[in-house]
CSV table of C-alpha atoms in Angstrom, one decimal:
chain,number,residue,atom,x,y,z
A,1,MET,CA,-12.6,-14.2,14.2
A,2,ASP,CA,-12.7,-17.8,15.6
A,3,LYS,CA,-9.5,-18.5,13.6
A,4,MET,CA,-7.8,-15.8,15.6
A,5,ARG,CA,-8.6,-17.5,18.9
A,6,THR,CA,-6.3,-20.4,18.4
A,7,THR,CA,-3.4,-20.2,20.8
A,8,GLY,CA,-0.6,-22.4,21.7
A,9,THR,CA,-0.5,-21.3,25.3
A,10,GLY,CA,-4.0,-21.7,26.6
A,11,TYR,CA,-4.1,-18.0,27.3
A,12,GLU,CA,-7.8,-17.7,26.4
A,13,ALA,CA,-8.8,-20.1,29.1
A,14,ARG,CA,-6.5,-18.5,31.7
A,15,GLU,CA,-7.4,-14.9,31.0
A,16,PRO,CA,-10.9,-14.9,29.3
A,17,GLU,CA,-11.7,-11.3,30.2
A,18,LYS,CA,-8.4,-9.9,29.0
A,19,PHE,CA,-8.5,-12.0,25.9
A,20,SER,CA,-12.0,-10.8,25.1
A,21,ARG,CA,-10.9,-7.2,25.5
A,22,PHE,CA,-7.9,-7.9,23.3
A,23,LEU,CA,-10.1,-9.3,20.5
A,24,TYR,CA,-12.3,-6.2,20.7
A,25,ARG,CA,-9.4,-3.8,20.5
A,26,GLN,CA,-8.0,-5.9,17.6
A,27,LYS,CA,-11.1,-5.2,15.6
A,28,VAL,CA,-11.1,-1.4,16.5
A,29,VAL,CA,-7.5,-1.0,15.7
A,30,PHE,CA,-8.0,-2.7,12.3
A,31,LEU,CA,-10.9,-0.4,11.5
A,32,VAL,CA,-8.9,2.7,12.5
A,33,ALA,CA,-6.0,1.6,10.2
A,34,PHE,CA,-8.4,0.8,7.4
A,35,VAL,CA,-10.7,3.8,7.5
A,36,GLY,CA,-7.7,6.1,8.3
A,37,TYR,CA,-5.9,4.9,5.2
A,38,VAL,CA,-9.0,5.4,3.0
A,39,CYS,CA,-8.9,9.0,4.3
A,40,ALA,CA,-5.2,9.3,3.4
A,41,TYR,CA,-6.2,8.9,-0.3
A,42,LEU,CA,-9.0,11.5,0.0
A,43,VAL,CA,-6.3,14.1,0.6
A,44,ARG,CA,-3.5,12.6,-1.5
A,45,ASN,CA,-4.7,12.3,-5.1
A,46,ASN,CA,-6.6,15.6,-5.3
A,47,PHE,CA,-3.9,17.4,-7.3
A,48,LYS,CA,-3.5,14.5,-9.8
A,49,LEU,CA,-7.2,14.4,-10.5
A,50,MET,CA,-7.5,18.2,-10.8
A,51,SER,CA,-4.3,18.8,-12.8
A,52,LYS,CA,-6.1,19.0,-16.2
A,53,ASP,CA,-8.4,21.7,-14.9
A,54,MET,CA,-5.5,23.5,-13.2
A,55,ILE,CA,-3.7,23.6,-16.6
A,56,GLU,CA,-6.7,25.2,-18.2
A,57,VAL,CA,-7.6,27.7,-15.4
A,58,TYR,CA,-4.2,28.6,-14.0
A,59,GLY,CA,-2.4,28.7,-17.4
A,60,TRP,CA,0.1,25.9,-16.6
A,61,ASN,CA,1.6,23.4,-19.0
A,62,LYS,CA,2.3,19.6,-18.8
A,63,LEU,CA,5.8,20.2,-17.5
A,64,ASN,CA,4.5,22.2,-14.6
A,65,VAL,CA,2.2,19.3,-13.7
A,66,ALA,CA,5.1,16.8,-14.1
A,67,PHE,CA,7.3,18.8,-11.8
A,68,LEU,CA,4.6,19.0,-9.1
A,69,LEU,CA,3.9,15.3,-9.4
A,70,THR,CA,7.6,14.6,-9.0
A,71,CYS,CA,7.7,16.8,-5.9
A,72,PHE,CA,5.2,14.6,-4.3
A,73,THR,CA,6.6,11.3,-5.5
A,74,VAL,CA,10.2,11.9,-4.3
A,75,THR,CA,9.2,13.3,-0.9
A,76,TYR,CA,6.6,10.6,-0.4
A,77,GLY,CA,9.3,7.9,-1.0
A,78,LEU,CA,11.7,9.6,1.4
A,79,GLY,CA,8.9,10.3,3.9
A,80,LYS,CA,8.0,6.6,4.0
A,81,PHE,CA,11.5,5.8,5.2
A,82,PHE,CA,12.1,8.6,7.7
A,83,MET,CA,8.5,8.5,9.0
A,84,GLY,CA,8.6,4.7,9.2
A,85,ALA,CA,11.7,5.0,11.4
A,86,LEU,CA,9.9,7.5,13.5
A,87,ALA,CA,7.0,5.1,13.9
A,88,ASP,CA,9.2,2.7,15.8
A,89,ARG,CA,10.1,5.4,18.3
A,90,VAL,CA,6.9,7.3,19.0
A,91,SER,CA,3.2,6.5,19.7
A,92,LEU,CA,1.7,4.9,16.5
A,93,ARG,CA,-1.7,6.2,17.4
A,94,LYS,CA,-0.6,9.8,17.7
A,95,LEU,CA,1.7,9.6,14.6
A,96,PHE,CA,-1.0,8.1,12.4
A,97,ALA,CA,-3.8,10.5,13.5
A,98,GLY,CA,-1.5,13.5,13.6
A,99,ALA,CA,-0.1,12.9,10.1
A,100,LEU,CA,-3.6,12.4,8.8
A,101,GLY,CA,-4.8,15.7,10.3
A,102,MET,CA,-1.7,17.5,9.0
A,103,SER,CA,-2.3,16.0,5.5
A,104,ALA,CA,-5.8,17.3,5.6
A,105,LEU,CA,-4.7,20.8,6.5
A,106,LEU,CA,-2.1,20.9,3.7
A,107,CYS,CA,-4.8,19.7,1.3
A,108,ILE,CA,-7.1,22.5,2.4
A,109,ALA,CA,-4.2,25.0,2.0
A,110,ILE,CA,-3.7,24.0,-1.6
A,111,GLY,CA,-7.4,24.9,-2.2
A,112,PHE,CA,-6.7,28.5,-1.1
A,113,THR,CA,-3.8,29.3,-3.5
A,114,ARG,CA,-3.0,29.5,-7.2
A,115,GLN,CA,0.7,30.2,-6.8
A,116,PHE,CA,2.9,27.5,-8.4
A,117,ALA,CA,5.7,27.8,-5.9
A,118,VAL,CA,3.4,27.7,-2.9
A,119,ILE,CA,1.6,24.5,-4.3
A,120,ALA,CA,5.0,22.9,-4.9
A,121,ILE,CA,6.0,23.5,-1.3
A,122,LEU,CA,2.7,22.2,0.0
A,123,LEU,CA,3.0,19.0,-2.1
A,124,ILE,CA,6.5,18.5,-0.8
A,125,LEU,CA,5.3,18.7,2.7
A,126,THR,CA,2.3,16.5,1.9
A,127,GLY,CA,4.6,13.8,0.6
A,128,LEU,CA,6.8,13.9,3.7
A,129,ILE,CA,3.8,13.8,6.1
A,130,GLN,CA,1.8,11.2,4.1
A,131,GLY,CA,4.9,9.0,4.3
A,132,ALA,CA,4.0,8.3,7.9
A,133,LEU,CA,0.6,6.8,7.2
A,134,ALA,CA,1.3,3.5,5.6
A,135,PRO,CA,4.1,2.4,8.0
A,136,SER,CA,2.2,3.5,11.1
A,137,SER,CA,-1.1,2.0,10.2
A,138,GLN,CA,0.5,-1.4,9.2
A,139,ALA,CA,2.6,-1.4,12.3
A,140,MET,CA,-0.5,-0.9,14.4
A,141,ILE,CA,-2.1,-4.0,12.8
A,142,ALA,CA,1.1,-6.0,13.2
A,143,ASN,CA,1.2,-5.3,16.9
A,144,TYR,CA,-2.4,-6.6,17.4
A,145,PHE,CA,-2.5,-9.6,15.1
A,146,PRO,CA,-0.6,-12.9,15.5
A,147,ASN,CA,1.1,-14.9,12.8
A,148,LYS,CA,-2.0,-16.8,11.7
A,149,SER,CA,-4.1,-13.7,11.0
A,150,ARG,CA,-1.6,-10.9,10.5
A,151,GLY,CA,-1.3,-11.6,6.8
A,152,GLY,CA,-5.0,-11.6,6.3
A,153,ALA,CA,-5.4,-8.4,8.2
A,154,ILE,CA,-2.6,-6.6,6.2
A,155,ALA,CA,-4.2,-7.9,3.0
A,156,GLY,CA,-7.6,-6.6,4.1
A,157,TRP,CA,-6.0,-3.3,5.0
A,158,ASN,CA,-4.5,-3.1,1.6
A,159,VAL,CA,-7.9,-2.7,0.0
A,160,SER,CA,-8.2,0.7,1.7
A,161,GLN,CA,-6.1,2.3,-1.0
A,162,ASN,CA,-8.5,1.0,-3.7
A,163,VAL,CA,-11.5,2.3,-1.8
A,164,GLY,CA,-9.9,5.7,-1.2
A,165,SER,CA,-8.8,5.9,-4.9
A,166,ALA,CA,-12.3,5.1,-6.0
A,167,MET,CA,-14.1,7.4,-3.6
A,168,LEU,CA,-12.2,10.6,-4.3
A,169,PRO,CA,-13.2,10.9,-7.9
A,170,LEU,CA,-16.9,10.4,-6.9
A,171,ILE,CA,-16.6,13.1,-4.3
A,172,ILE,CA,-14.9,15.5,-6.8
A,173,GLY,CA,-17.5,14.6,-9.4
A,174,VAL,CA,-20.4,15.5,-7.1
A,175,LEU,CA,-18.7,18.8,-6.2
A,176,GLY,CA,-18.2,19.5,-9.9
A,177,VAL,CA,-21.9,19.1,-10.5
A,178,ALA,CA,-22.8,21.3,-7.4
A,179,ALA,CA,-20.2,24.0,-8.2
A,180,PRO,CA,-18.9,23.8,-11.8
A,181,GLY,CA,-15.4,25.2,-12.3
A,182,ASN,CA,-14.6,25.5,-8.6
A,183,ILE,CA,-11.2,23.9,-8.3
A,184,SER,CA,-10.8,24.9,-4.6
A,185,LEU,CA,-13.7,22.7,-3.4
A,186,ALA,CA,-11.9,19.6,-4.6
A,187,PHE,CA,-9.2,20.2,-2.0
A,188,ILE,CA,-11.2,22.0,0.8
A,189,VAL,CA,-14.2,19.7,1.2
A,190,PRO,CA,-12.2,16.3,1.3
A,191,GLY,CA,-9.7,18.1,3.6
A,192,VAL,CA,-12.3,19.2,6.1
A,193,MET,CA,-13.9,15.7,6.1
A,194,VAL,CA,-10.6,14.0,6.8
A,195,LEU,CA,-9.6,16.6,9.4
A,196,LEU,CA,-12.7,15.8,11.5
A,197,LEU,CA,-12.1,12.0,11.1
A,198,ALA,CA,-8.5,12.4,12.3
A,199,PHE,CA,-9.7,13.4,15.7
A,200,LEU,CA,-11.6,10.1,15.9
A,201,MET,CA,-8.5,8.2,14.8
A,202,TRP,CA,-6.5,9.9,17.7
A,203,LYS,CA,-9.0,8.7,20.2
A,204,LEU,CA,-9.5,5.1,19.0
A,205,GLY,CA,-6.1,4.1,17.6
A,206,GLY,CA,-3.6,1.9,19.4
A,207,ASP,CA,0.1,1.4,19.9
A,208,ASN,CA,0.3,-2.2,21.2
A,209,PRO,CA,-1.6,-4.5,23.6
A,210,GLU,CA,0.9,-3.9,26.4
A,211,ALA,CA,0.3,-0.2,26.4
A,212,GLU,CA,-3.4,-0.9,27.2
A,213,GLY,CA,-2.6,-3.3,30.1
A,214,LEU,CA,-3.0,-6.4,28.0
A,215,ASN,CA,-0.4,-9.1,27.3
A,216,SER,CA,2.0,-9.2,24.4
A,217,LEU,CA,1.3,-11.4,21.3
A,218,LYS,CA,4.2,-13.6,22.5
A,219,GLU,CA,2.6,-14.1,25.9
A,220,MET,CA,-0.8,-14.9,24.4
A,221,TYR,CA,0.1,-17.0,21.4
A,222,GLY,CA,3.6,-18.3,22.1
A,223,ASP,CA,5.8,-18.9,19.0
A,224,GLU,CA,2.6,-18.4,16.9
A,225,GLY,CA,2.3,-14.8,18.1
A,226,GLU,CA,5.2,-12.9,16.6
A,227,PRO,CA,7.7,-13.5,13.7
A,228,ASN,CA,10.5,-15.8,14.8
A,229,VAL,CA,13.4,-13.6,13.5
A,230,GLY,CA,15.0,-12.2,16.6
A,231,GLU,CA,17.2,-13.6,19.3
A,232,ASP,CA,17.0,-13.3,23.0
A,233,SER,CA,20.1,-11.2,23.1
A,234,ASP,CA,18.5,-8.7,20.8
A,235,THR,CA,16.5,-7.2,23.7
A,236,THR,CA,19.7,-5.5,24.9
A,237,LEU,CA,20.7,-4.0,21.5
A,238,SER,CA,20.2,-0.4,20.7
A,239,TYR,CA,17.5,0.6,18.1
A,240,TRP,CA,20.1,1.6,15.5
A,241,THR,CA,21.9,-1.7,15.9
A,242,LEU,CA,18.6,-3.5,15.4
A,243,ILE,CA,17.7,-1.7,12.2
A,244,LYS,CA,21.2,-2.2,10.9
A,245,LYS,CA,20.9,-6.0,11.6
A,246,TYR,CA,17.3,-6.6,10.6
A,247,VAL,CA,16.7,-3.9,7.9
A,248,PHE,CA,19.9,-2.7,6.1
A,249,LEU,CA,21.8,-6.0,6.3
A,250,ASN,CA,18.9,-8.3,6.2
A,251,PRO,CA,19.0,-10.3,2.9
A,252,GLY,CA,15.3,-11.1,3.1
A,253,ILE,CA,14.3,-7.4,3.5
A,254,LEU,CA,16.7,-6.3,0.8
A,255,LEU,CA,15.2,-8.8,-1.7
A,256,VAL,CA,11.7,-7.8,-0.7
A,257,GLY,CA,12.7,-4.2,-1.3
A,258,PHE,CA,13.9,-4.9,-4.8
A,259,ILE,CA,10.8,-7.0,-5.5
A,260,ASN,CA,8.6,-4.1,-4.3
A,261,ALA,CA,10.5,-1.7,-6.6
A,262,ALA,CA,9.9,-4.0,-9.6
A,263,LEU,CA,6.2,-4.3,-8.6
A,264,TYR,CA,5.8,-0.6,-8.4
A,265,PHE,CA,7.3,-0.3,-11.9
A,266,VAL,CA,4.7,-2.8,-13.1
A,267,ARG,CA,1.9,-1.1,-11.3
A,268,PHE,CA,2.6,2.5,-12.4
A,269,GLY,CA,3.9,1.3,-15.8
A,270,VAL,CA,0.4,-0.1,-16.4
A,271,GLU,CA,-1.8,2.4,-14.6
A,272,ASP,CA,-0.2,5.7,-15.3
A,273,TRP,CA,0.3,5.1,-19.0
A,274,MET,CA,-3.1,3.5,-19.7
A,275,PRO,CA,-4.7,6.8,-20.9
A,276,ILE,CA,-1.9,7.6,-23.4
A,277,TYR,CA,-1.3,4.0,-24.6
A,278,LEU,CA,-5.0,3.0,-24.9
A,279,SER,CA,-5.9,6.3,-26.7
A,280,HIS,CA,-2.9,7.0,-28.9
A,281,GLU,CA,-1.6,3.5,-29.6
A,282,ALA,CA,-4.6,1.2,-29.2
A,283,GLY,CA,-7.2,3.7,-30.6
A,284,PHE,CA,-9.8,3.4,-27.8
A,285,SER,CA,-12.0,6.4,-27.1
A,286,ASP,CA,-11.8,8.5,-23.9
A,287,ALA,CA,-14.9,6.9,-22.5
A,288,GLN,CA,-13.6,3.4,-23.2
A,289,PHE,CA,-10.2,3.8,-21.6
A,290,LEU,CA,-11.7,5.7,-18.6
A,291,THR,CA,-14.1,2.8,-18.1
A,292,ALA,CA,-11.2,0.3,-18.4
A,293,ILE,CA,-9.2,2.2,-15.7
A,294,SER,CA,-12.3,2.3,-13.4
A,295,VAL,CA,-12.8,-1.5,-13.9
A,296,LEU,CA,-9.2,-2.1,-13.0
A,297,GLU,CA,-9.6,-0.2,-9.7
A,298,TRP,CA,-12.9,-1.7,-8.7
A,299,VAL,CA,-12.1,-5.3,-9.6
A,300,ALA,CA,-8.9,-4.9,-7.6
A,301,VAL,CA,-11.1,-4.7,-4.4
A,302,PRO,CA,-12.6,-8.3,-4.6
A,303,GLY,CA,-9.3,-9.4,-6.1
A,304,SER,CA,-7.4,-8.1,-3.0
A,305,PHE,CA,-10.0,-9.8,-0.8
A,306,LEU,CA,-9.2,-13.1,-2.5
A,307,PHE,CA,-5.5,-12.6,-1.7
A,308,ALA,CA,-6.6,-11.7,1.9
A,309,TRP,CA,-8.4,-15.0,2.2
A,310,LEU,CA,-5.4,-16.9,0.8
A,311,ALA,CA,-3.2,-15.1,3.4
A,312,VAL,CA,-5.3,-16.5,6.2
A,313,LYS,CA,-5.6,-19.9,4.6
A,314,PHE,CA,-1.9,-20.2,3.8
A,315,ALA,CA,-0.3,-17.9,6.4
A,316,ASN,CA,3.3,-19.0,5.7
A,317,LYS,CA,3.0,-19.7,2.0
A,318,MET,CA,2.3,-16.2,0.6
A,319,THR,CA,5.6,-16.2,-1.4
A,320,ILE,CA,4.4,-19.2,-3.5
A,321,ILE,CA,0.9,-17.6,-4.0
A,322,GLY,CA,2.6,-14.3,-5.0
A,323,ALA,CA,4.9,-16.0,-7.5
A,324,ILE,CA,2.0,-17.7,-9.2
A,325,GLY,CA,0.1,-14.4,-9.5
A,326,LEU,CA,3.2,-12.7,-11.0
A,327,PHE,CA,3.8,-15.3,-13.6
A,328,LEU,CA,0.2,-15.0,-14.6
A,329,MET,CA,0.7,-11.2,-14.7
A,330,ALA,CA,3.7,-11.6,-17.1
A,331,GLY,CA,1.6,-13.5,-19.6
A,332,LEU,CA,-1.4,-11.1,-19.2
A,333,ILE,CA,0.9,-8.1,-20.0
A,334,PHE,CA,1.8,-9.8,-23.3
A,335,TYR,CA,-1.9,-10.2,-24.1
A,336,TYR,CA,-2.8,-6.7,-23.0
A,337,GLU,CA,-0.2,-5.2,-25.4
A,338,THR,CA,-1.8,-7.0,-28.4
A,339,ILE,CA,-5.4,-6.7,-27.5
A,340,HIS,CA,-6.2,-3.8,-29.9
A,341,ASN,CA,-5.3,-6.1,-32.8
A,342,THR,CA,-8.1,-8.5,-32.2
A,343,GLY,CA,-10.9,-6.7,-34.1
A,344,GLY,CA,-14.3,-5.7,-33.0
A,345,SER,CA,-14.3,-7.7,-29.8
A,346,SER,CA,-11.2,-5.9,-28.4
A,347,TYR,CA,-13.1,-3.5,-26.1
A,348,ALA,CA,-14.9,-6.3,-24.3
A,349,GLN,CA,-11.5,-8.1,-23.9
A,350,LEU,CA,-9.9,-4.9,-22.7
A,351,LEU,CA,-12.4,-4.7,-19.8
A,352,ILE,CA,-11.9,-8.3,-18.8
A,353,VAL,CA,-8.1,-7.9,-19.0
A,354,SER,CA,-8.3,-4.7,-17.0
A,355,GLY,CA,-10.1,-6.4,-14.2
A,356,LEU,CA,-7.6,-9.2,-14.1
A,357,LEU,CA,-4.7,-6.7,-14.2
A,358,GLY,CA,-6.2,-5.0,-11.1
A,359,THR,CA,-6.3,-8.3,-9.2
A,360,LEU,CA,-2.8,-9.3,-10.3
A,361,ILE,CA,-1.2,-5.9,-9.6
A,362,TYR,CA,-2.6,-5.3,-6.1
A,363,GLY,CA,-2.7,-9.0,-4.9
A,364,PRO,CA,1.0,-9.8,-5.2
A,365,GLN,CA,1.9,-6.3,-4.1
A,366,LEU,CA,0.1,-6.6,-0.8
A,367,ILE,CA,2.3,-9.7,-0.1
A,368,VAL,CA,5.3,-7.4,0.1
A,369,ASN,CA,3.8,-5.8,3.2
A,370,ILE,CA,3.1,-9.2,4.8
A,371,LEU,CA,6.6,-10.5,4.1
A,372,THR,CA,8.2,-7.3,5.4
A,373,LEU,CA,6.4,-7.6,8.8
A,374,ASN,CA,7.2,-11.3,8.9
A,375,PHE,CA,11.0,-10.8,8.3
A,376,VAL,CA,11.7,-8.3,11.1
A,377,PRO,CA,11.1,-8.0,14.8
A,378,LEU,CA,7.9,-5.9,15.5
A,379,LYS,CA,10.0,-3.2,17.3
A,380,VAL,CA,11.6,-2.2,13.9
A,381,ALA,CA,8.5,-2.9,11.7
A,382,GLY,CA,8.0,0.8,10.9
A,383,THR,CA,11.5,1.3,9.7
A,384,ALA,CA,11.4,-1.9,7.6
A,385,LEU,CA,8.1,-0.9,5.9
A,386,GLY,CA,9.5,2.6,5.3
A,387,PHE,CA,12.7,1.3,3.8
A,388,VAL,CA,10.9,-1.1,1.4
A,389,GLY,CA,8.5,1.7,0.5
A,390,LEU,CA,11.4,4.1,-0.2
A,391,MET,CA,12.8,1.6,-2.7
A,392,ALA,CA,9.5,1.2,-4.4
A,393,TYR,CA,9.0,4.9,-5.1
A,394,MET,CA,12.6,5.9,-5.8
A,395,LEU,CA,13.3,3.0,-8.1
A,396,GLY,CA,10.0,1.6,-9.3
A,397,ASN,CA,7.7,4.6,-9.6
A,398,LEU,CA,10.3,7.0,-10.9
A,399,GLY,CA,11.7,4.3,-13.2
A,400,SER,CA,8.3,3.8,-14.8
A,401,ASN,CA,7.8,7.5,-15.1
A,402,TRP,CA,10.9,7.9,-17.3
A,403,LEU,CA,11.7,4.5,-18.9
A,404,MET,CA,8.2,3.7,-20.2
A,405,PRO,CA,8.0,6.8,-22.5
A,406,ILE,CA,11.6,6.7,-23.5
A,407,LEU,CA,11.3,3.1,-24.7
A,408,ALA,CA,7.9,3.9,-26.4
A,409,ASP,CA,9.3,6.9,-28.2
A,410,ASN,CA,12.6,5.4,-29.3
A,411,LEU,CA,11.5,1.8,-29.9
A,412,SER,CA,7.8,1.0,-29.4
A,413,TRP,CA,5.1,0.5,-26.7
A,414,THR,CA,5.8,-3.2,-27.2
A,415,ALA,CA,9.3,-2.7,-25.9
A,416,SER,CA,8.0,-0.8,-22.9
A,417,TYR,CA,5.5,-3.5,-21.9
A,418,MET,CA,8.0,-6.3,-22.5
A,419,VAL,CA,10.1,-4.7,-19.7
A,420,VAL,CA,7.0,-4.7,-17.5
A,421,ALA,CA,6.3,-8.3,-18.2
A,422,ALA,CA,10.0,-9.3,-17.6
A,423,LEU,CA,10.0,-7.4,-14.2
A,424,SER,CA,6.8,-9.2,-13.3
A,425,ALA,CA,8.3,-12.6,-14.0
A,426,LEU,CA,11.6,-11.7,-12.2
A,427,SER,CA,9.6,-10.6,-9.2
A,428,GLY,CA,7.9,-14.0,-9.2
A,429,ILE,CA,11.3,-15.8,-9.1
A,430,GLY,CA,12.3,-13.5,-6.3
A,431,TYR,CA,9.3,-14.5,-4.3
A,432,LEU,CA,10.1,-18.2,-4.8
A,433,THR,CA,13.6,-17.7,-3.4
A,434,LEU,CA,12.1,-16.3,-0.2
A,435,SER,CA,9.7,-19.2,0.4
A,436,ARG,CA,12.0,-21.2,2.7
A,437,ARG,CA,12.8,-18.0,4.8
A,438,GLU,CA,9.1,-17.3,5.1
A,439,ARG,CA,8.3,-20.8,6.5
A,440,LYS,CA,11.1,-20.5,9.0
A,441,ALA,CA,10.0,-17.1,10.2
A,442,VAL,CA,6.2,-17.7,10.5
A,443,LYS,CA,5.2,-20.4,12.8
A,444,VAL,CA,1.6,-21.4,12.6
A,445,HIS,CA,-0.6,-24.2,13.9
A,446,GLU,CA,-1.5,-26.0,10.7
A,447,THR,CA,-4.3,-28.6,10.6
A,448,ASN,CA,-6.4,-30.2,8.0
A,449,ASN,CA,-9.7,-29.1,9.6
A,450,ASP,CA,-11.5,-25.8,9.6
A,451,ASP,CA,-10.6,-24.7,13.1
């Protein structure tokens, strides 16, 4: 936290009590955003994890499941944009906690029905409501963290999705032991847990320091407080003019959006197709590929912390770090696709490669959120995050859902993964083209010591 105390205005000395209160609220707001987003995953992936059991018990088929997954994916992408725009207009604290509570209620409702049409409607609503959680939680962090530490805070927050993704299967596994065959509990129990925590988020969350009688980041830190992307005259512009200028017509944000779409293709192209590829093509057993998937998620946590540390150490050089990671990813994908041809040692290699994939998928991806916040004024941060998220799901996620199997069926899995590798490399090039813009937008006090 000492790193966060550096100011260019001497504010800490002039207002020590206010600054101390600000640092306390900074920690609390981060914890609310982190824990709240862990909770988001506890009421998001329930259907995906229970789909196999629902096919067997409810008499569905794979197309039923694919349709329901698409219901969530499409509406979640749209929800990210529209709810992100709403986050710039309403209380972040209330939107975040309210959306979390509503997500929990929808999750509980799914546990009380077997009707396909009803579940489809509930998943559509879940996608729209959950779309508010990432933009509002990241915007909260952006409003409380200056340039020097914002990237590290966002990177640390990003680990919450891995924690939530890893916790939910454990919770469902325990429930499965306690009550075998009871699908409803997998929705109801996590939903009740999150609903109770949502009340805590409502009480402890924050909008911005000014709303609490504190000074703005600009007043406390000077040019090192907020992204240097706006102009003085922008204060008189309407909200819609601001988002047109800084989101829809902002070359930096548009490029970040396309990079994010490519990264989501890479992420879901690897993760979603690991079970089928590793079992049908590579010949690994169920236990082996499930272990590999678990290793990918768990190693992604320390891997993301590594990128969080780099984000603090090199606050305005994240584009270069991301590019290096993505070039390494492109090479790793080539190796991943041939690993089953290496004989008896292939499983050990698979586990190592899976861990590296987790780090190189989530590390460069979290940089997207950092750059998005650095390239827009904070007053339109929610809209920018939602817009970039919309591109990710509508282009990247849906693209991997359809293109990967089409290429695999008509050409080969090698062709599918060559597309993944190419998109990884192109994303790295995209990052490099943004490095100059990043240095211009993010002013930090750089020294060679450890202050």
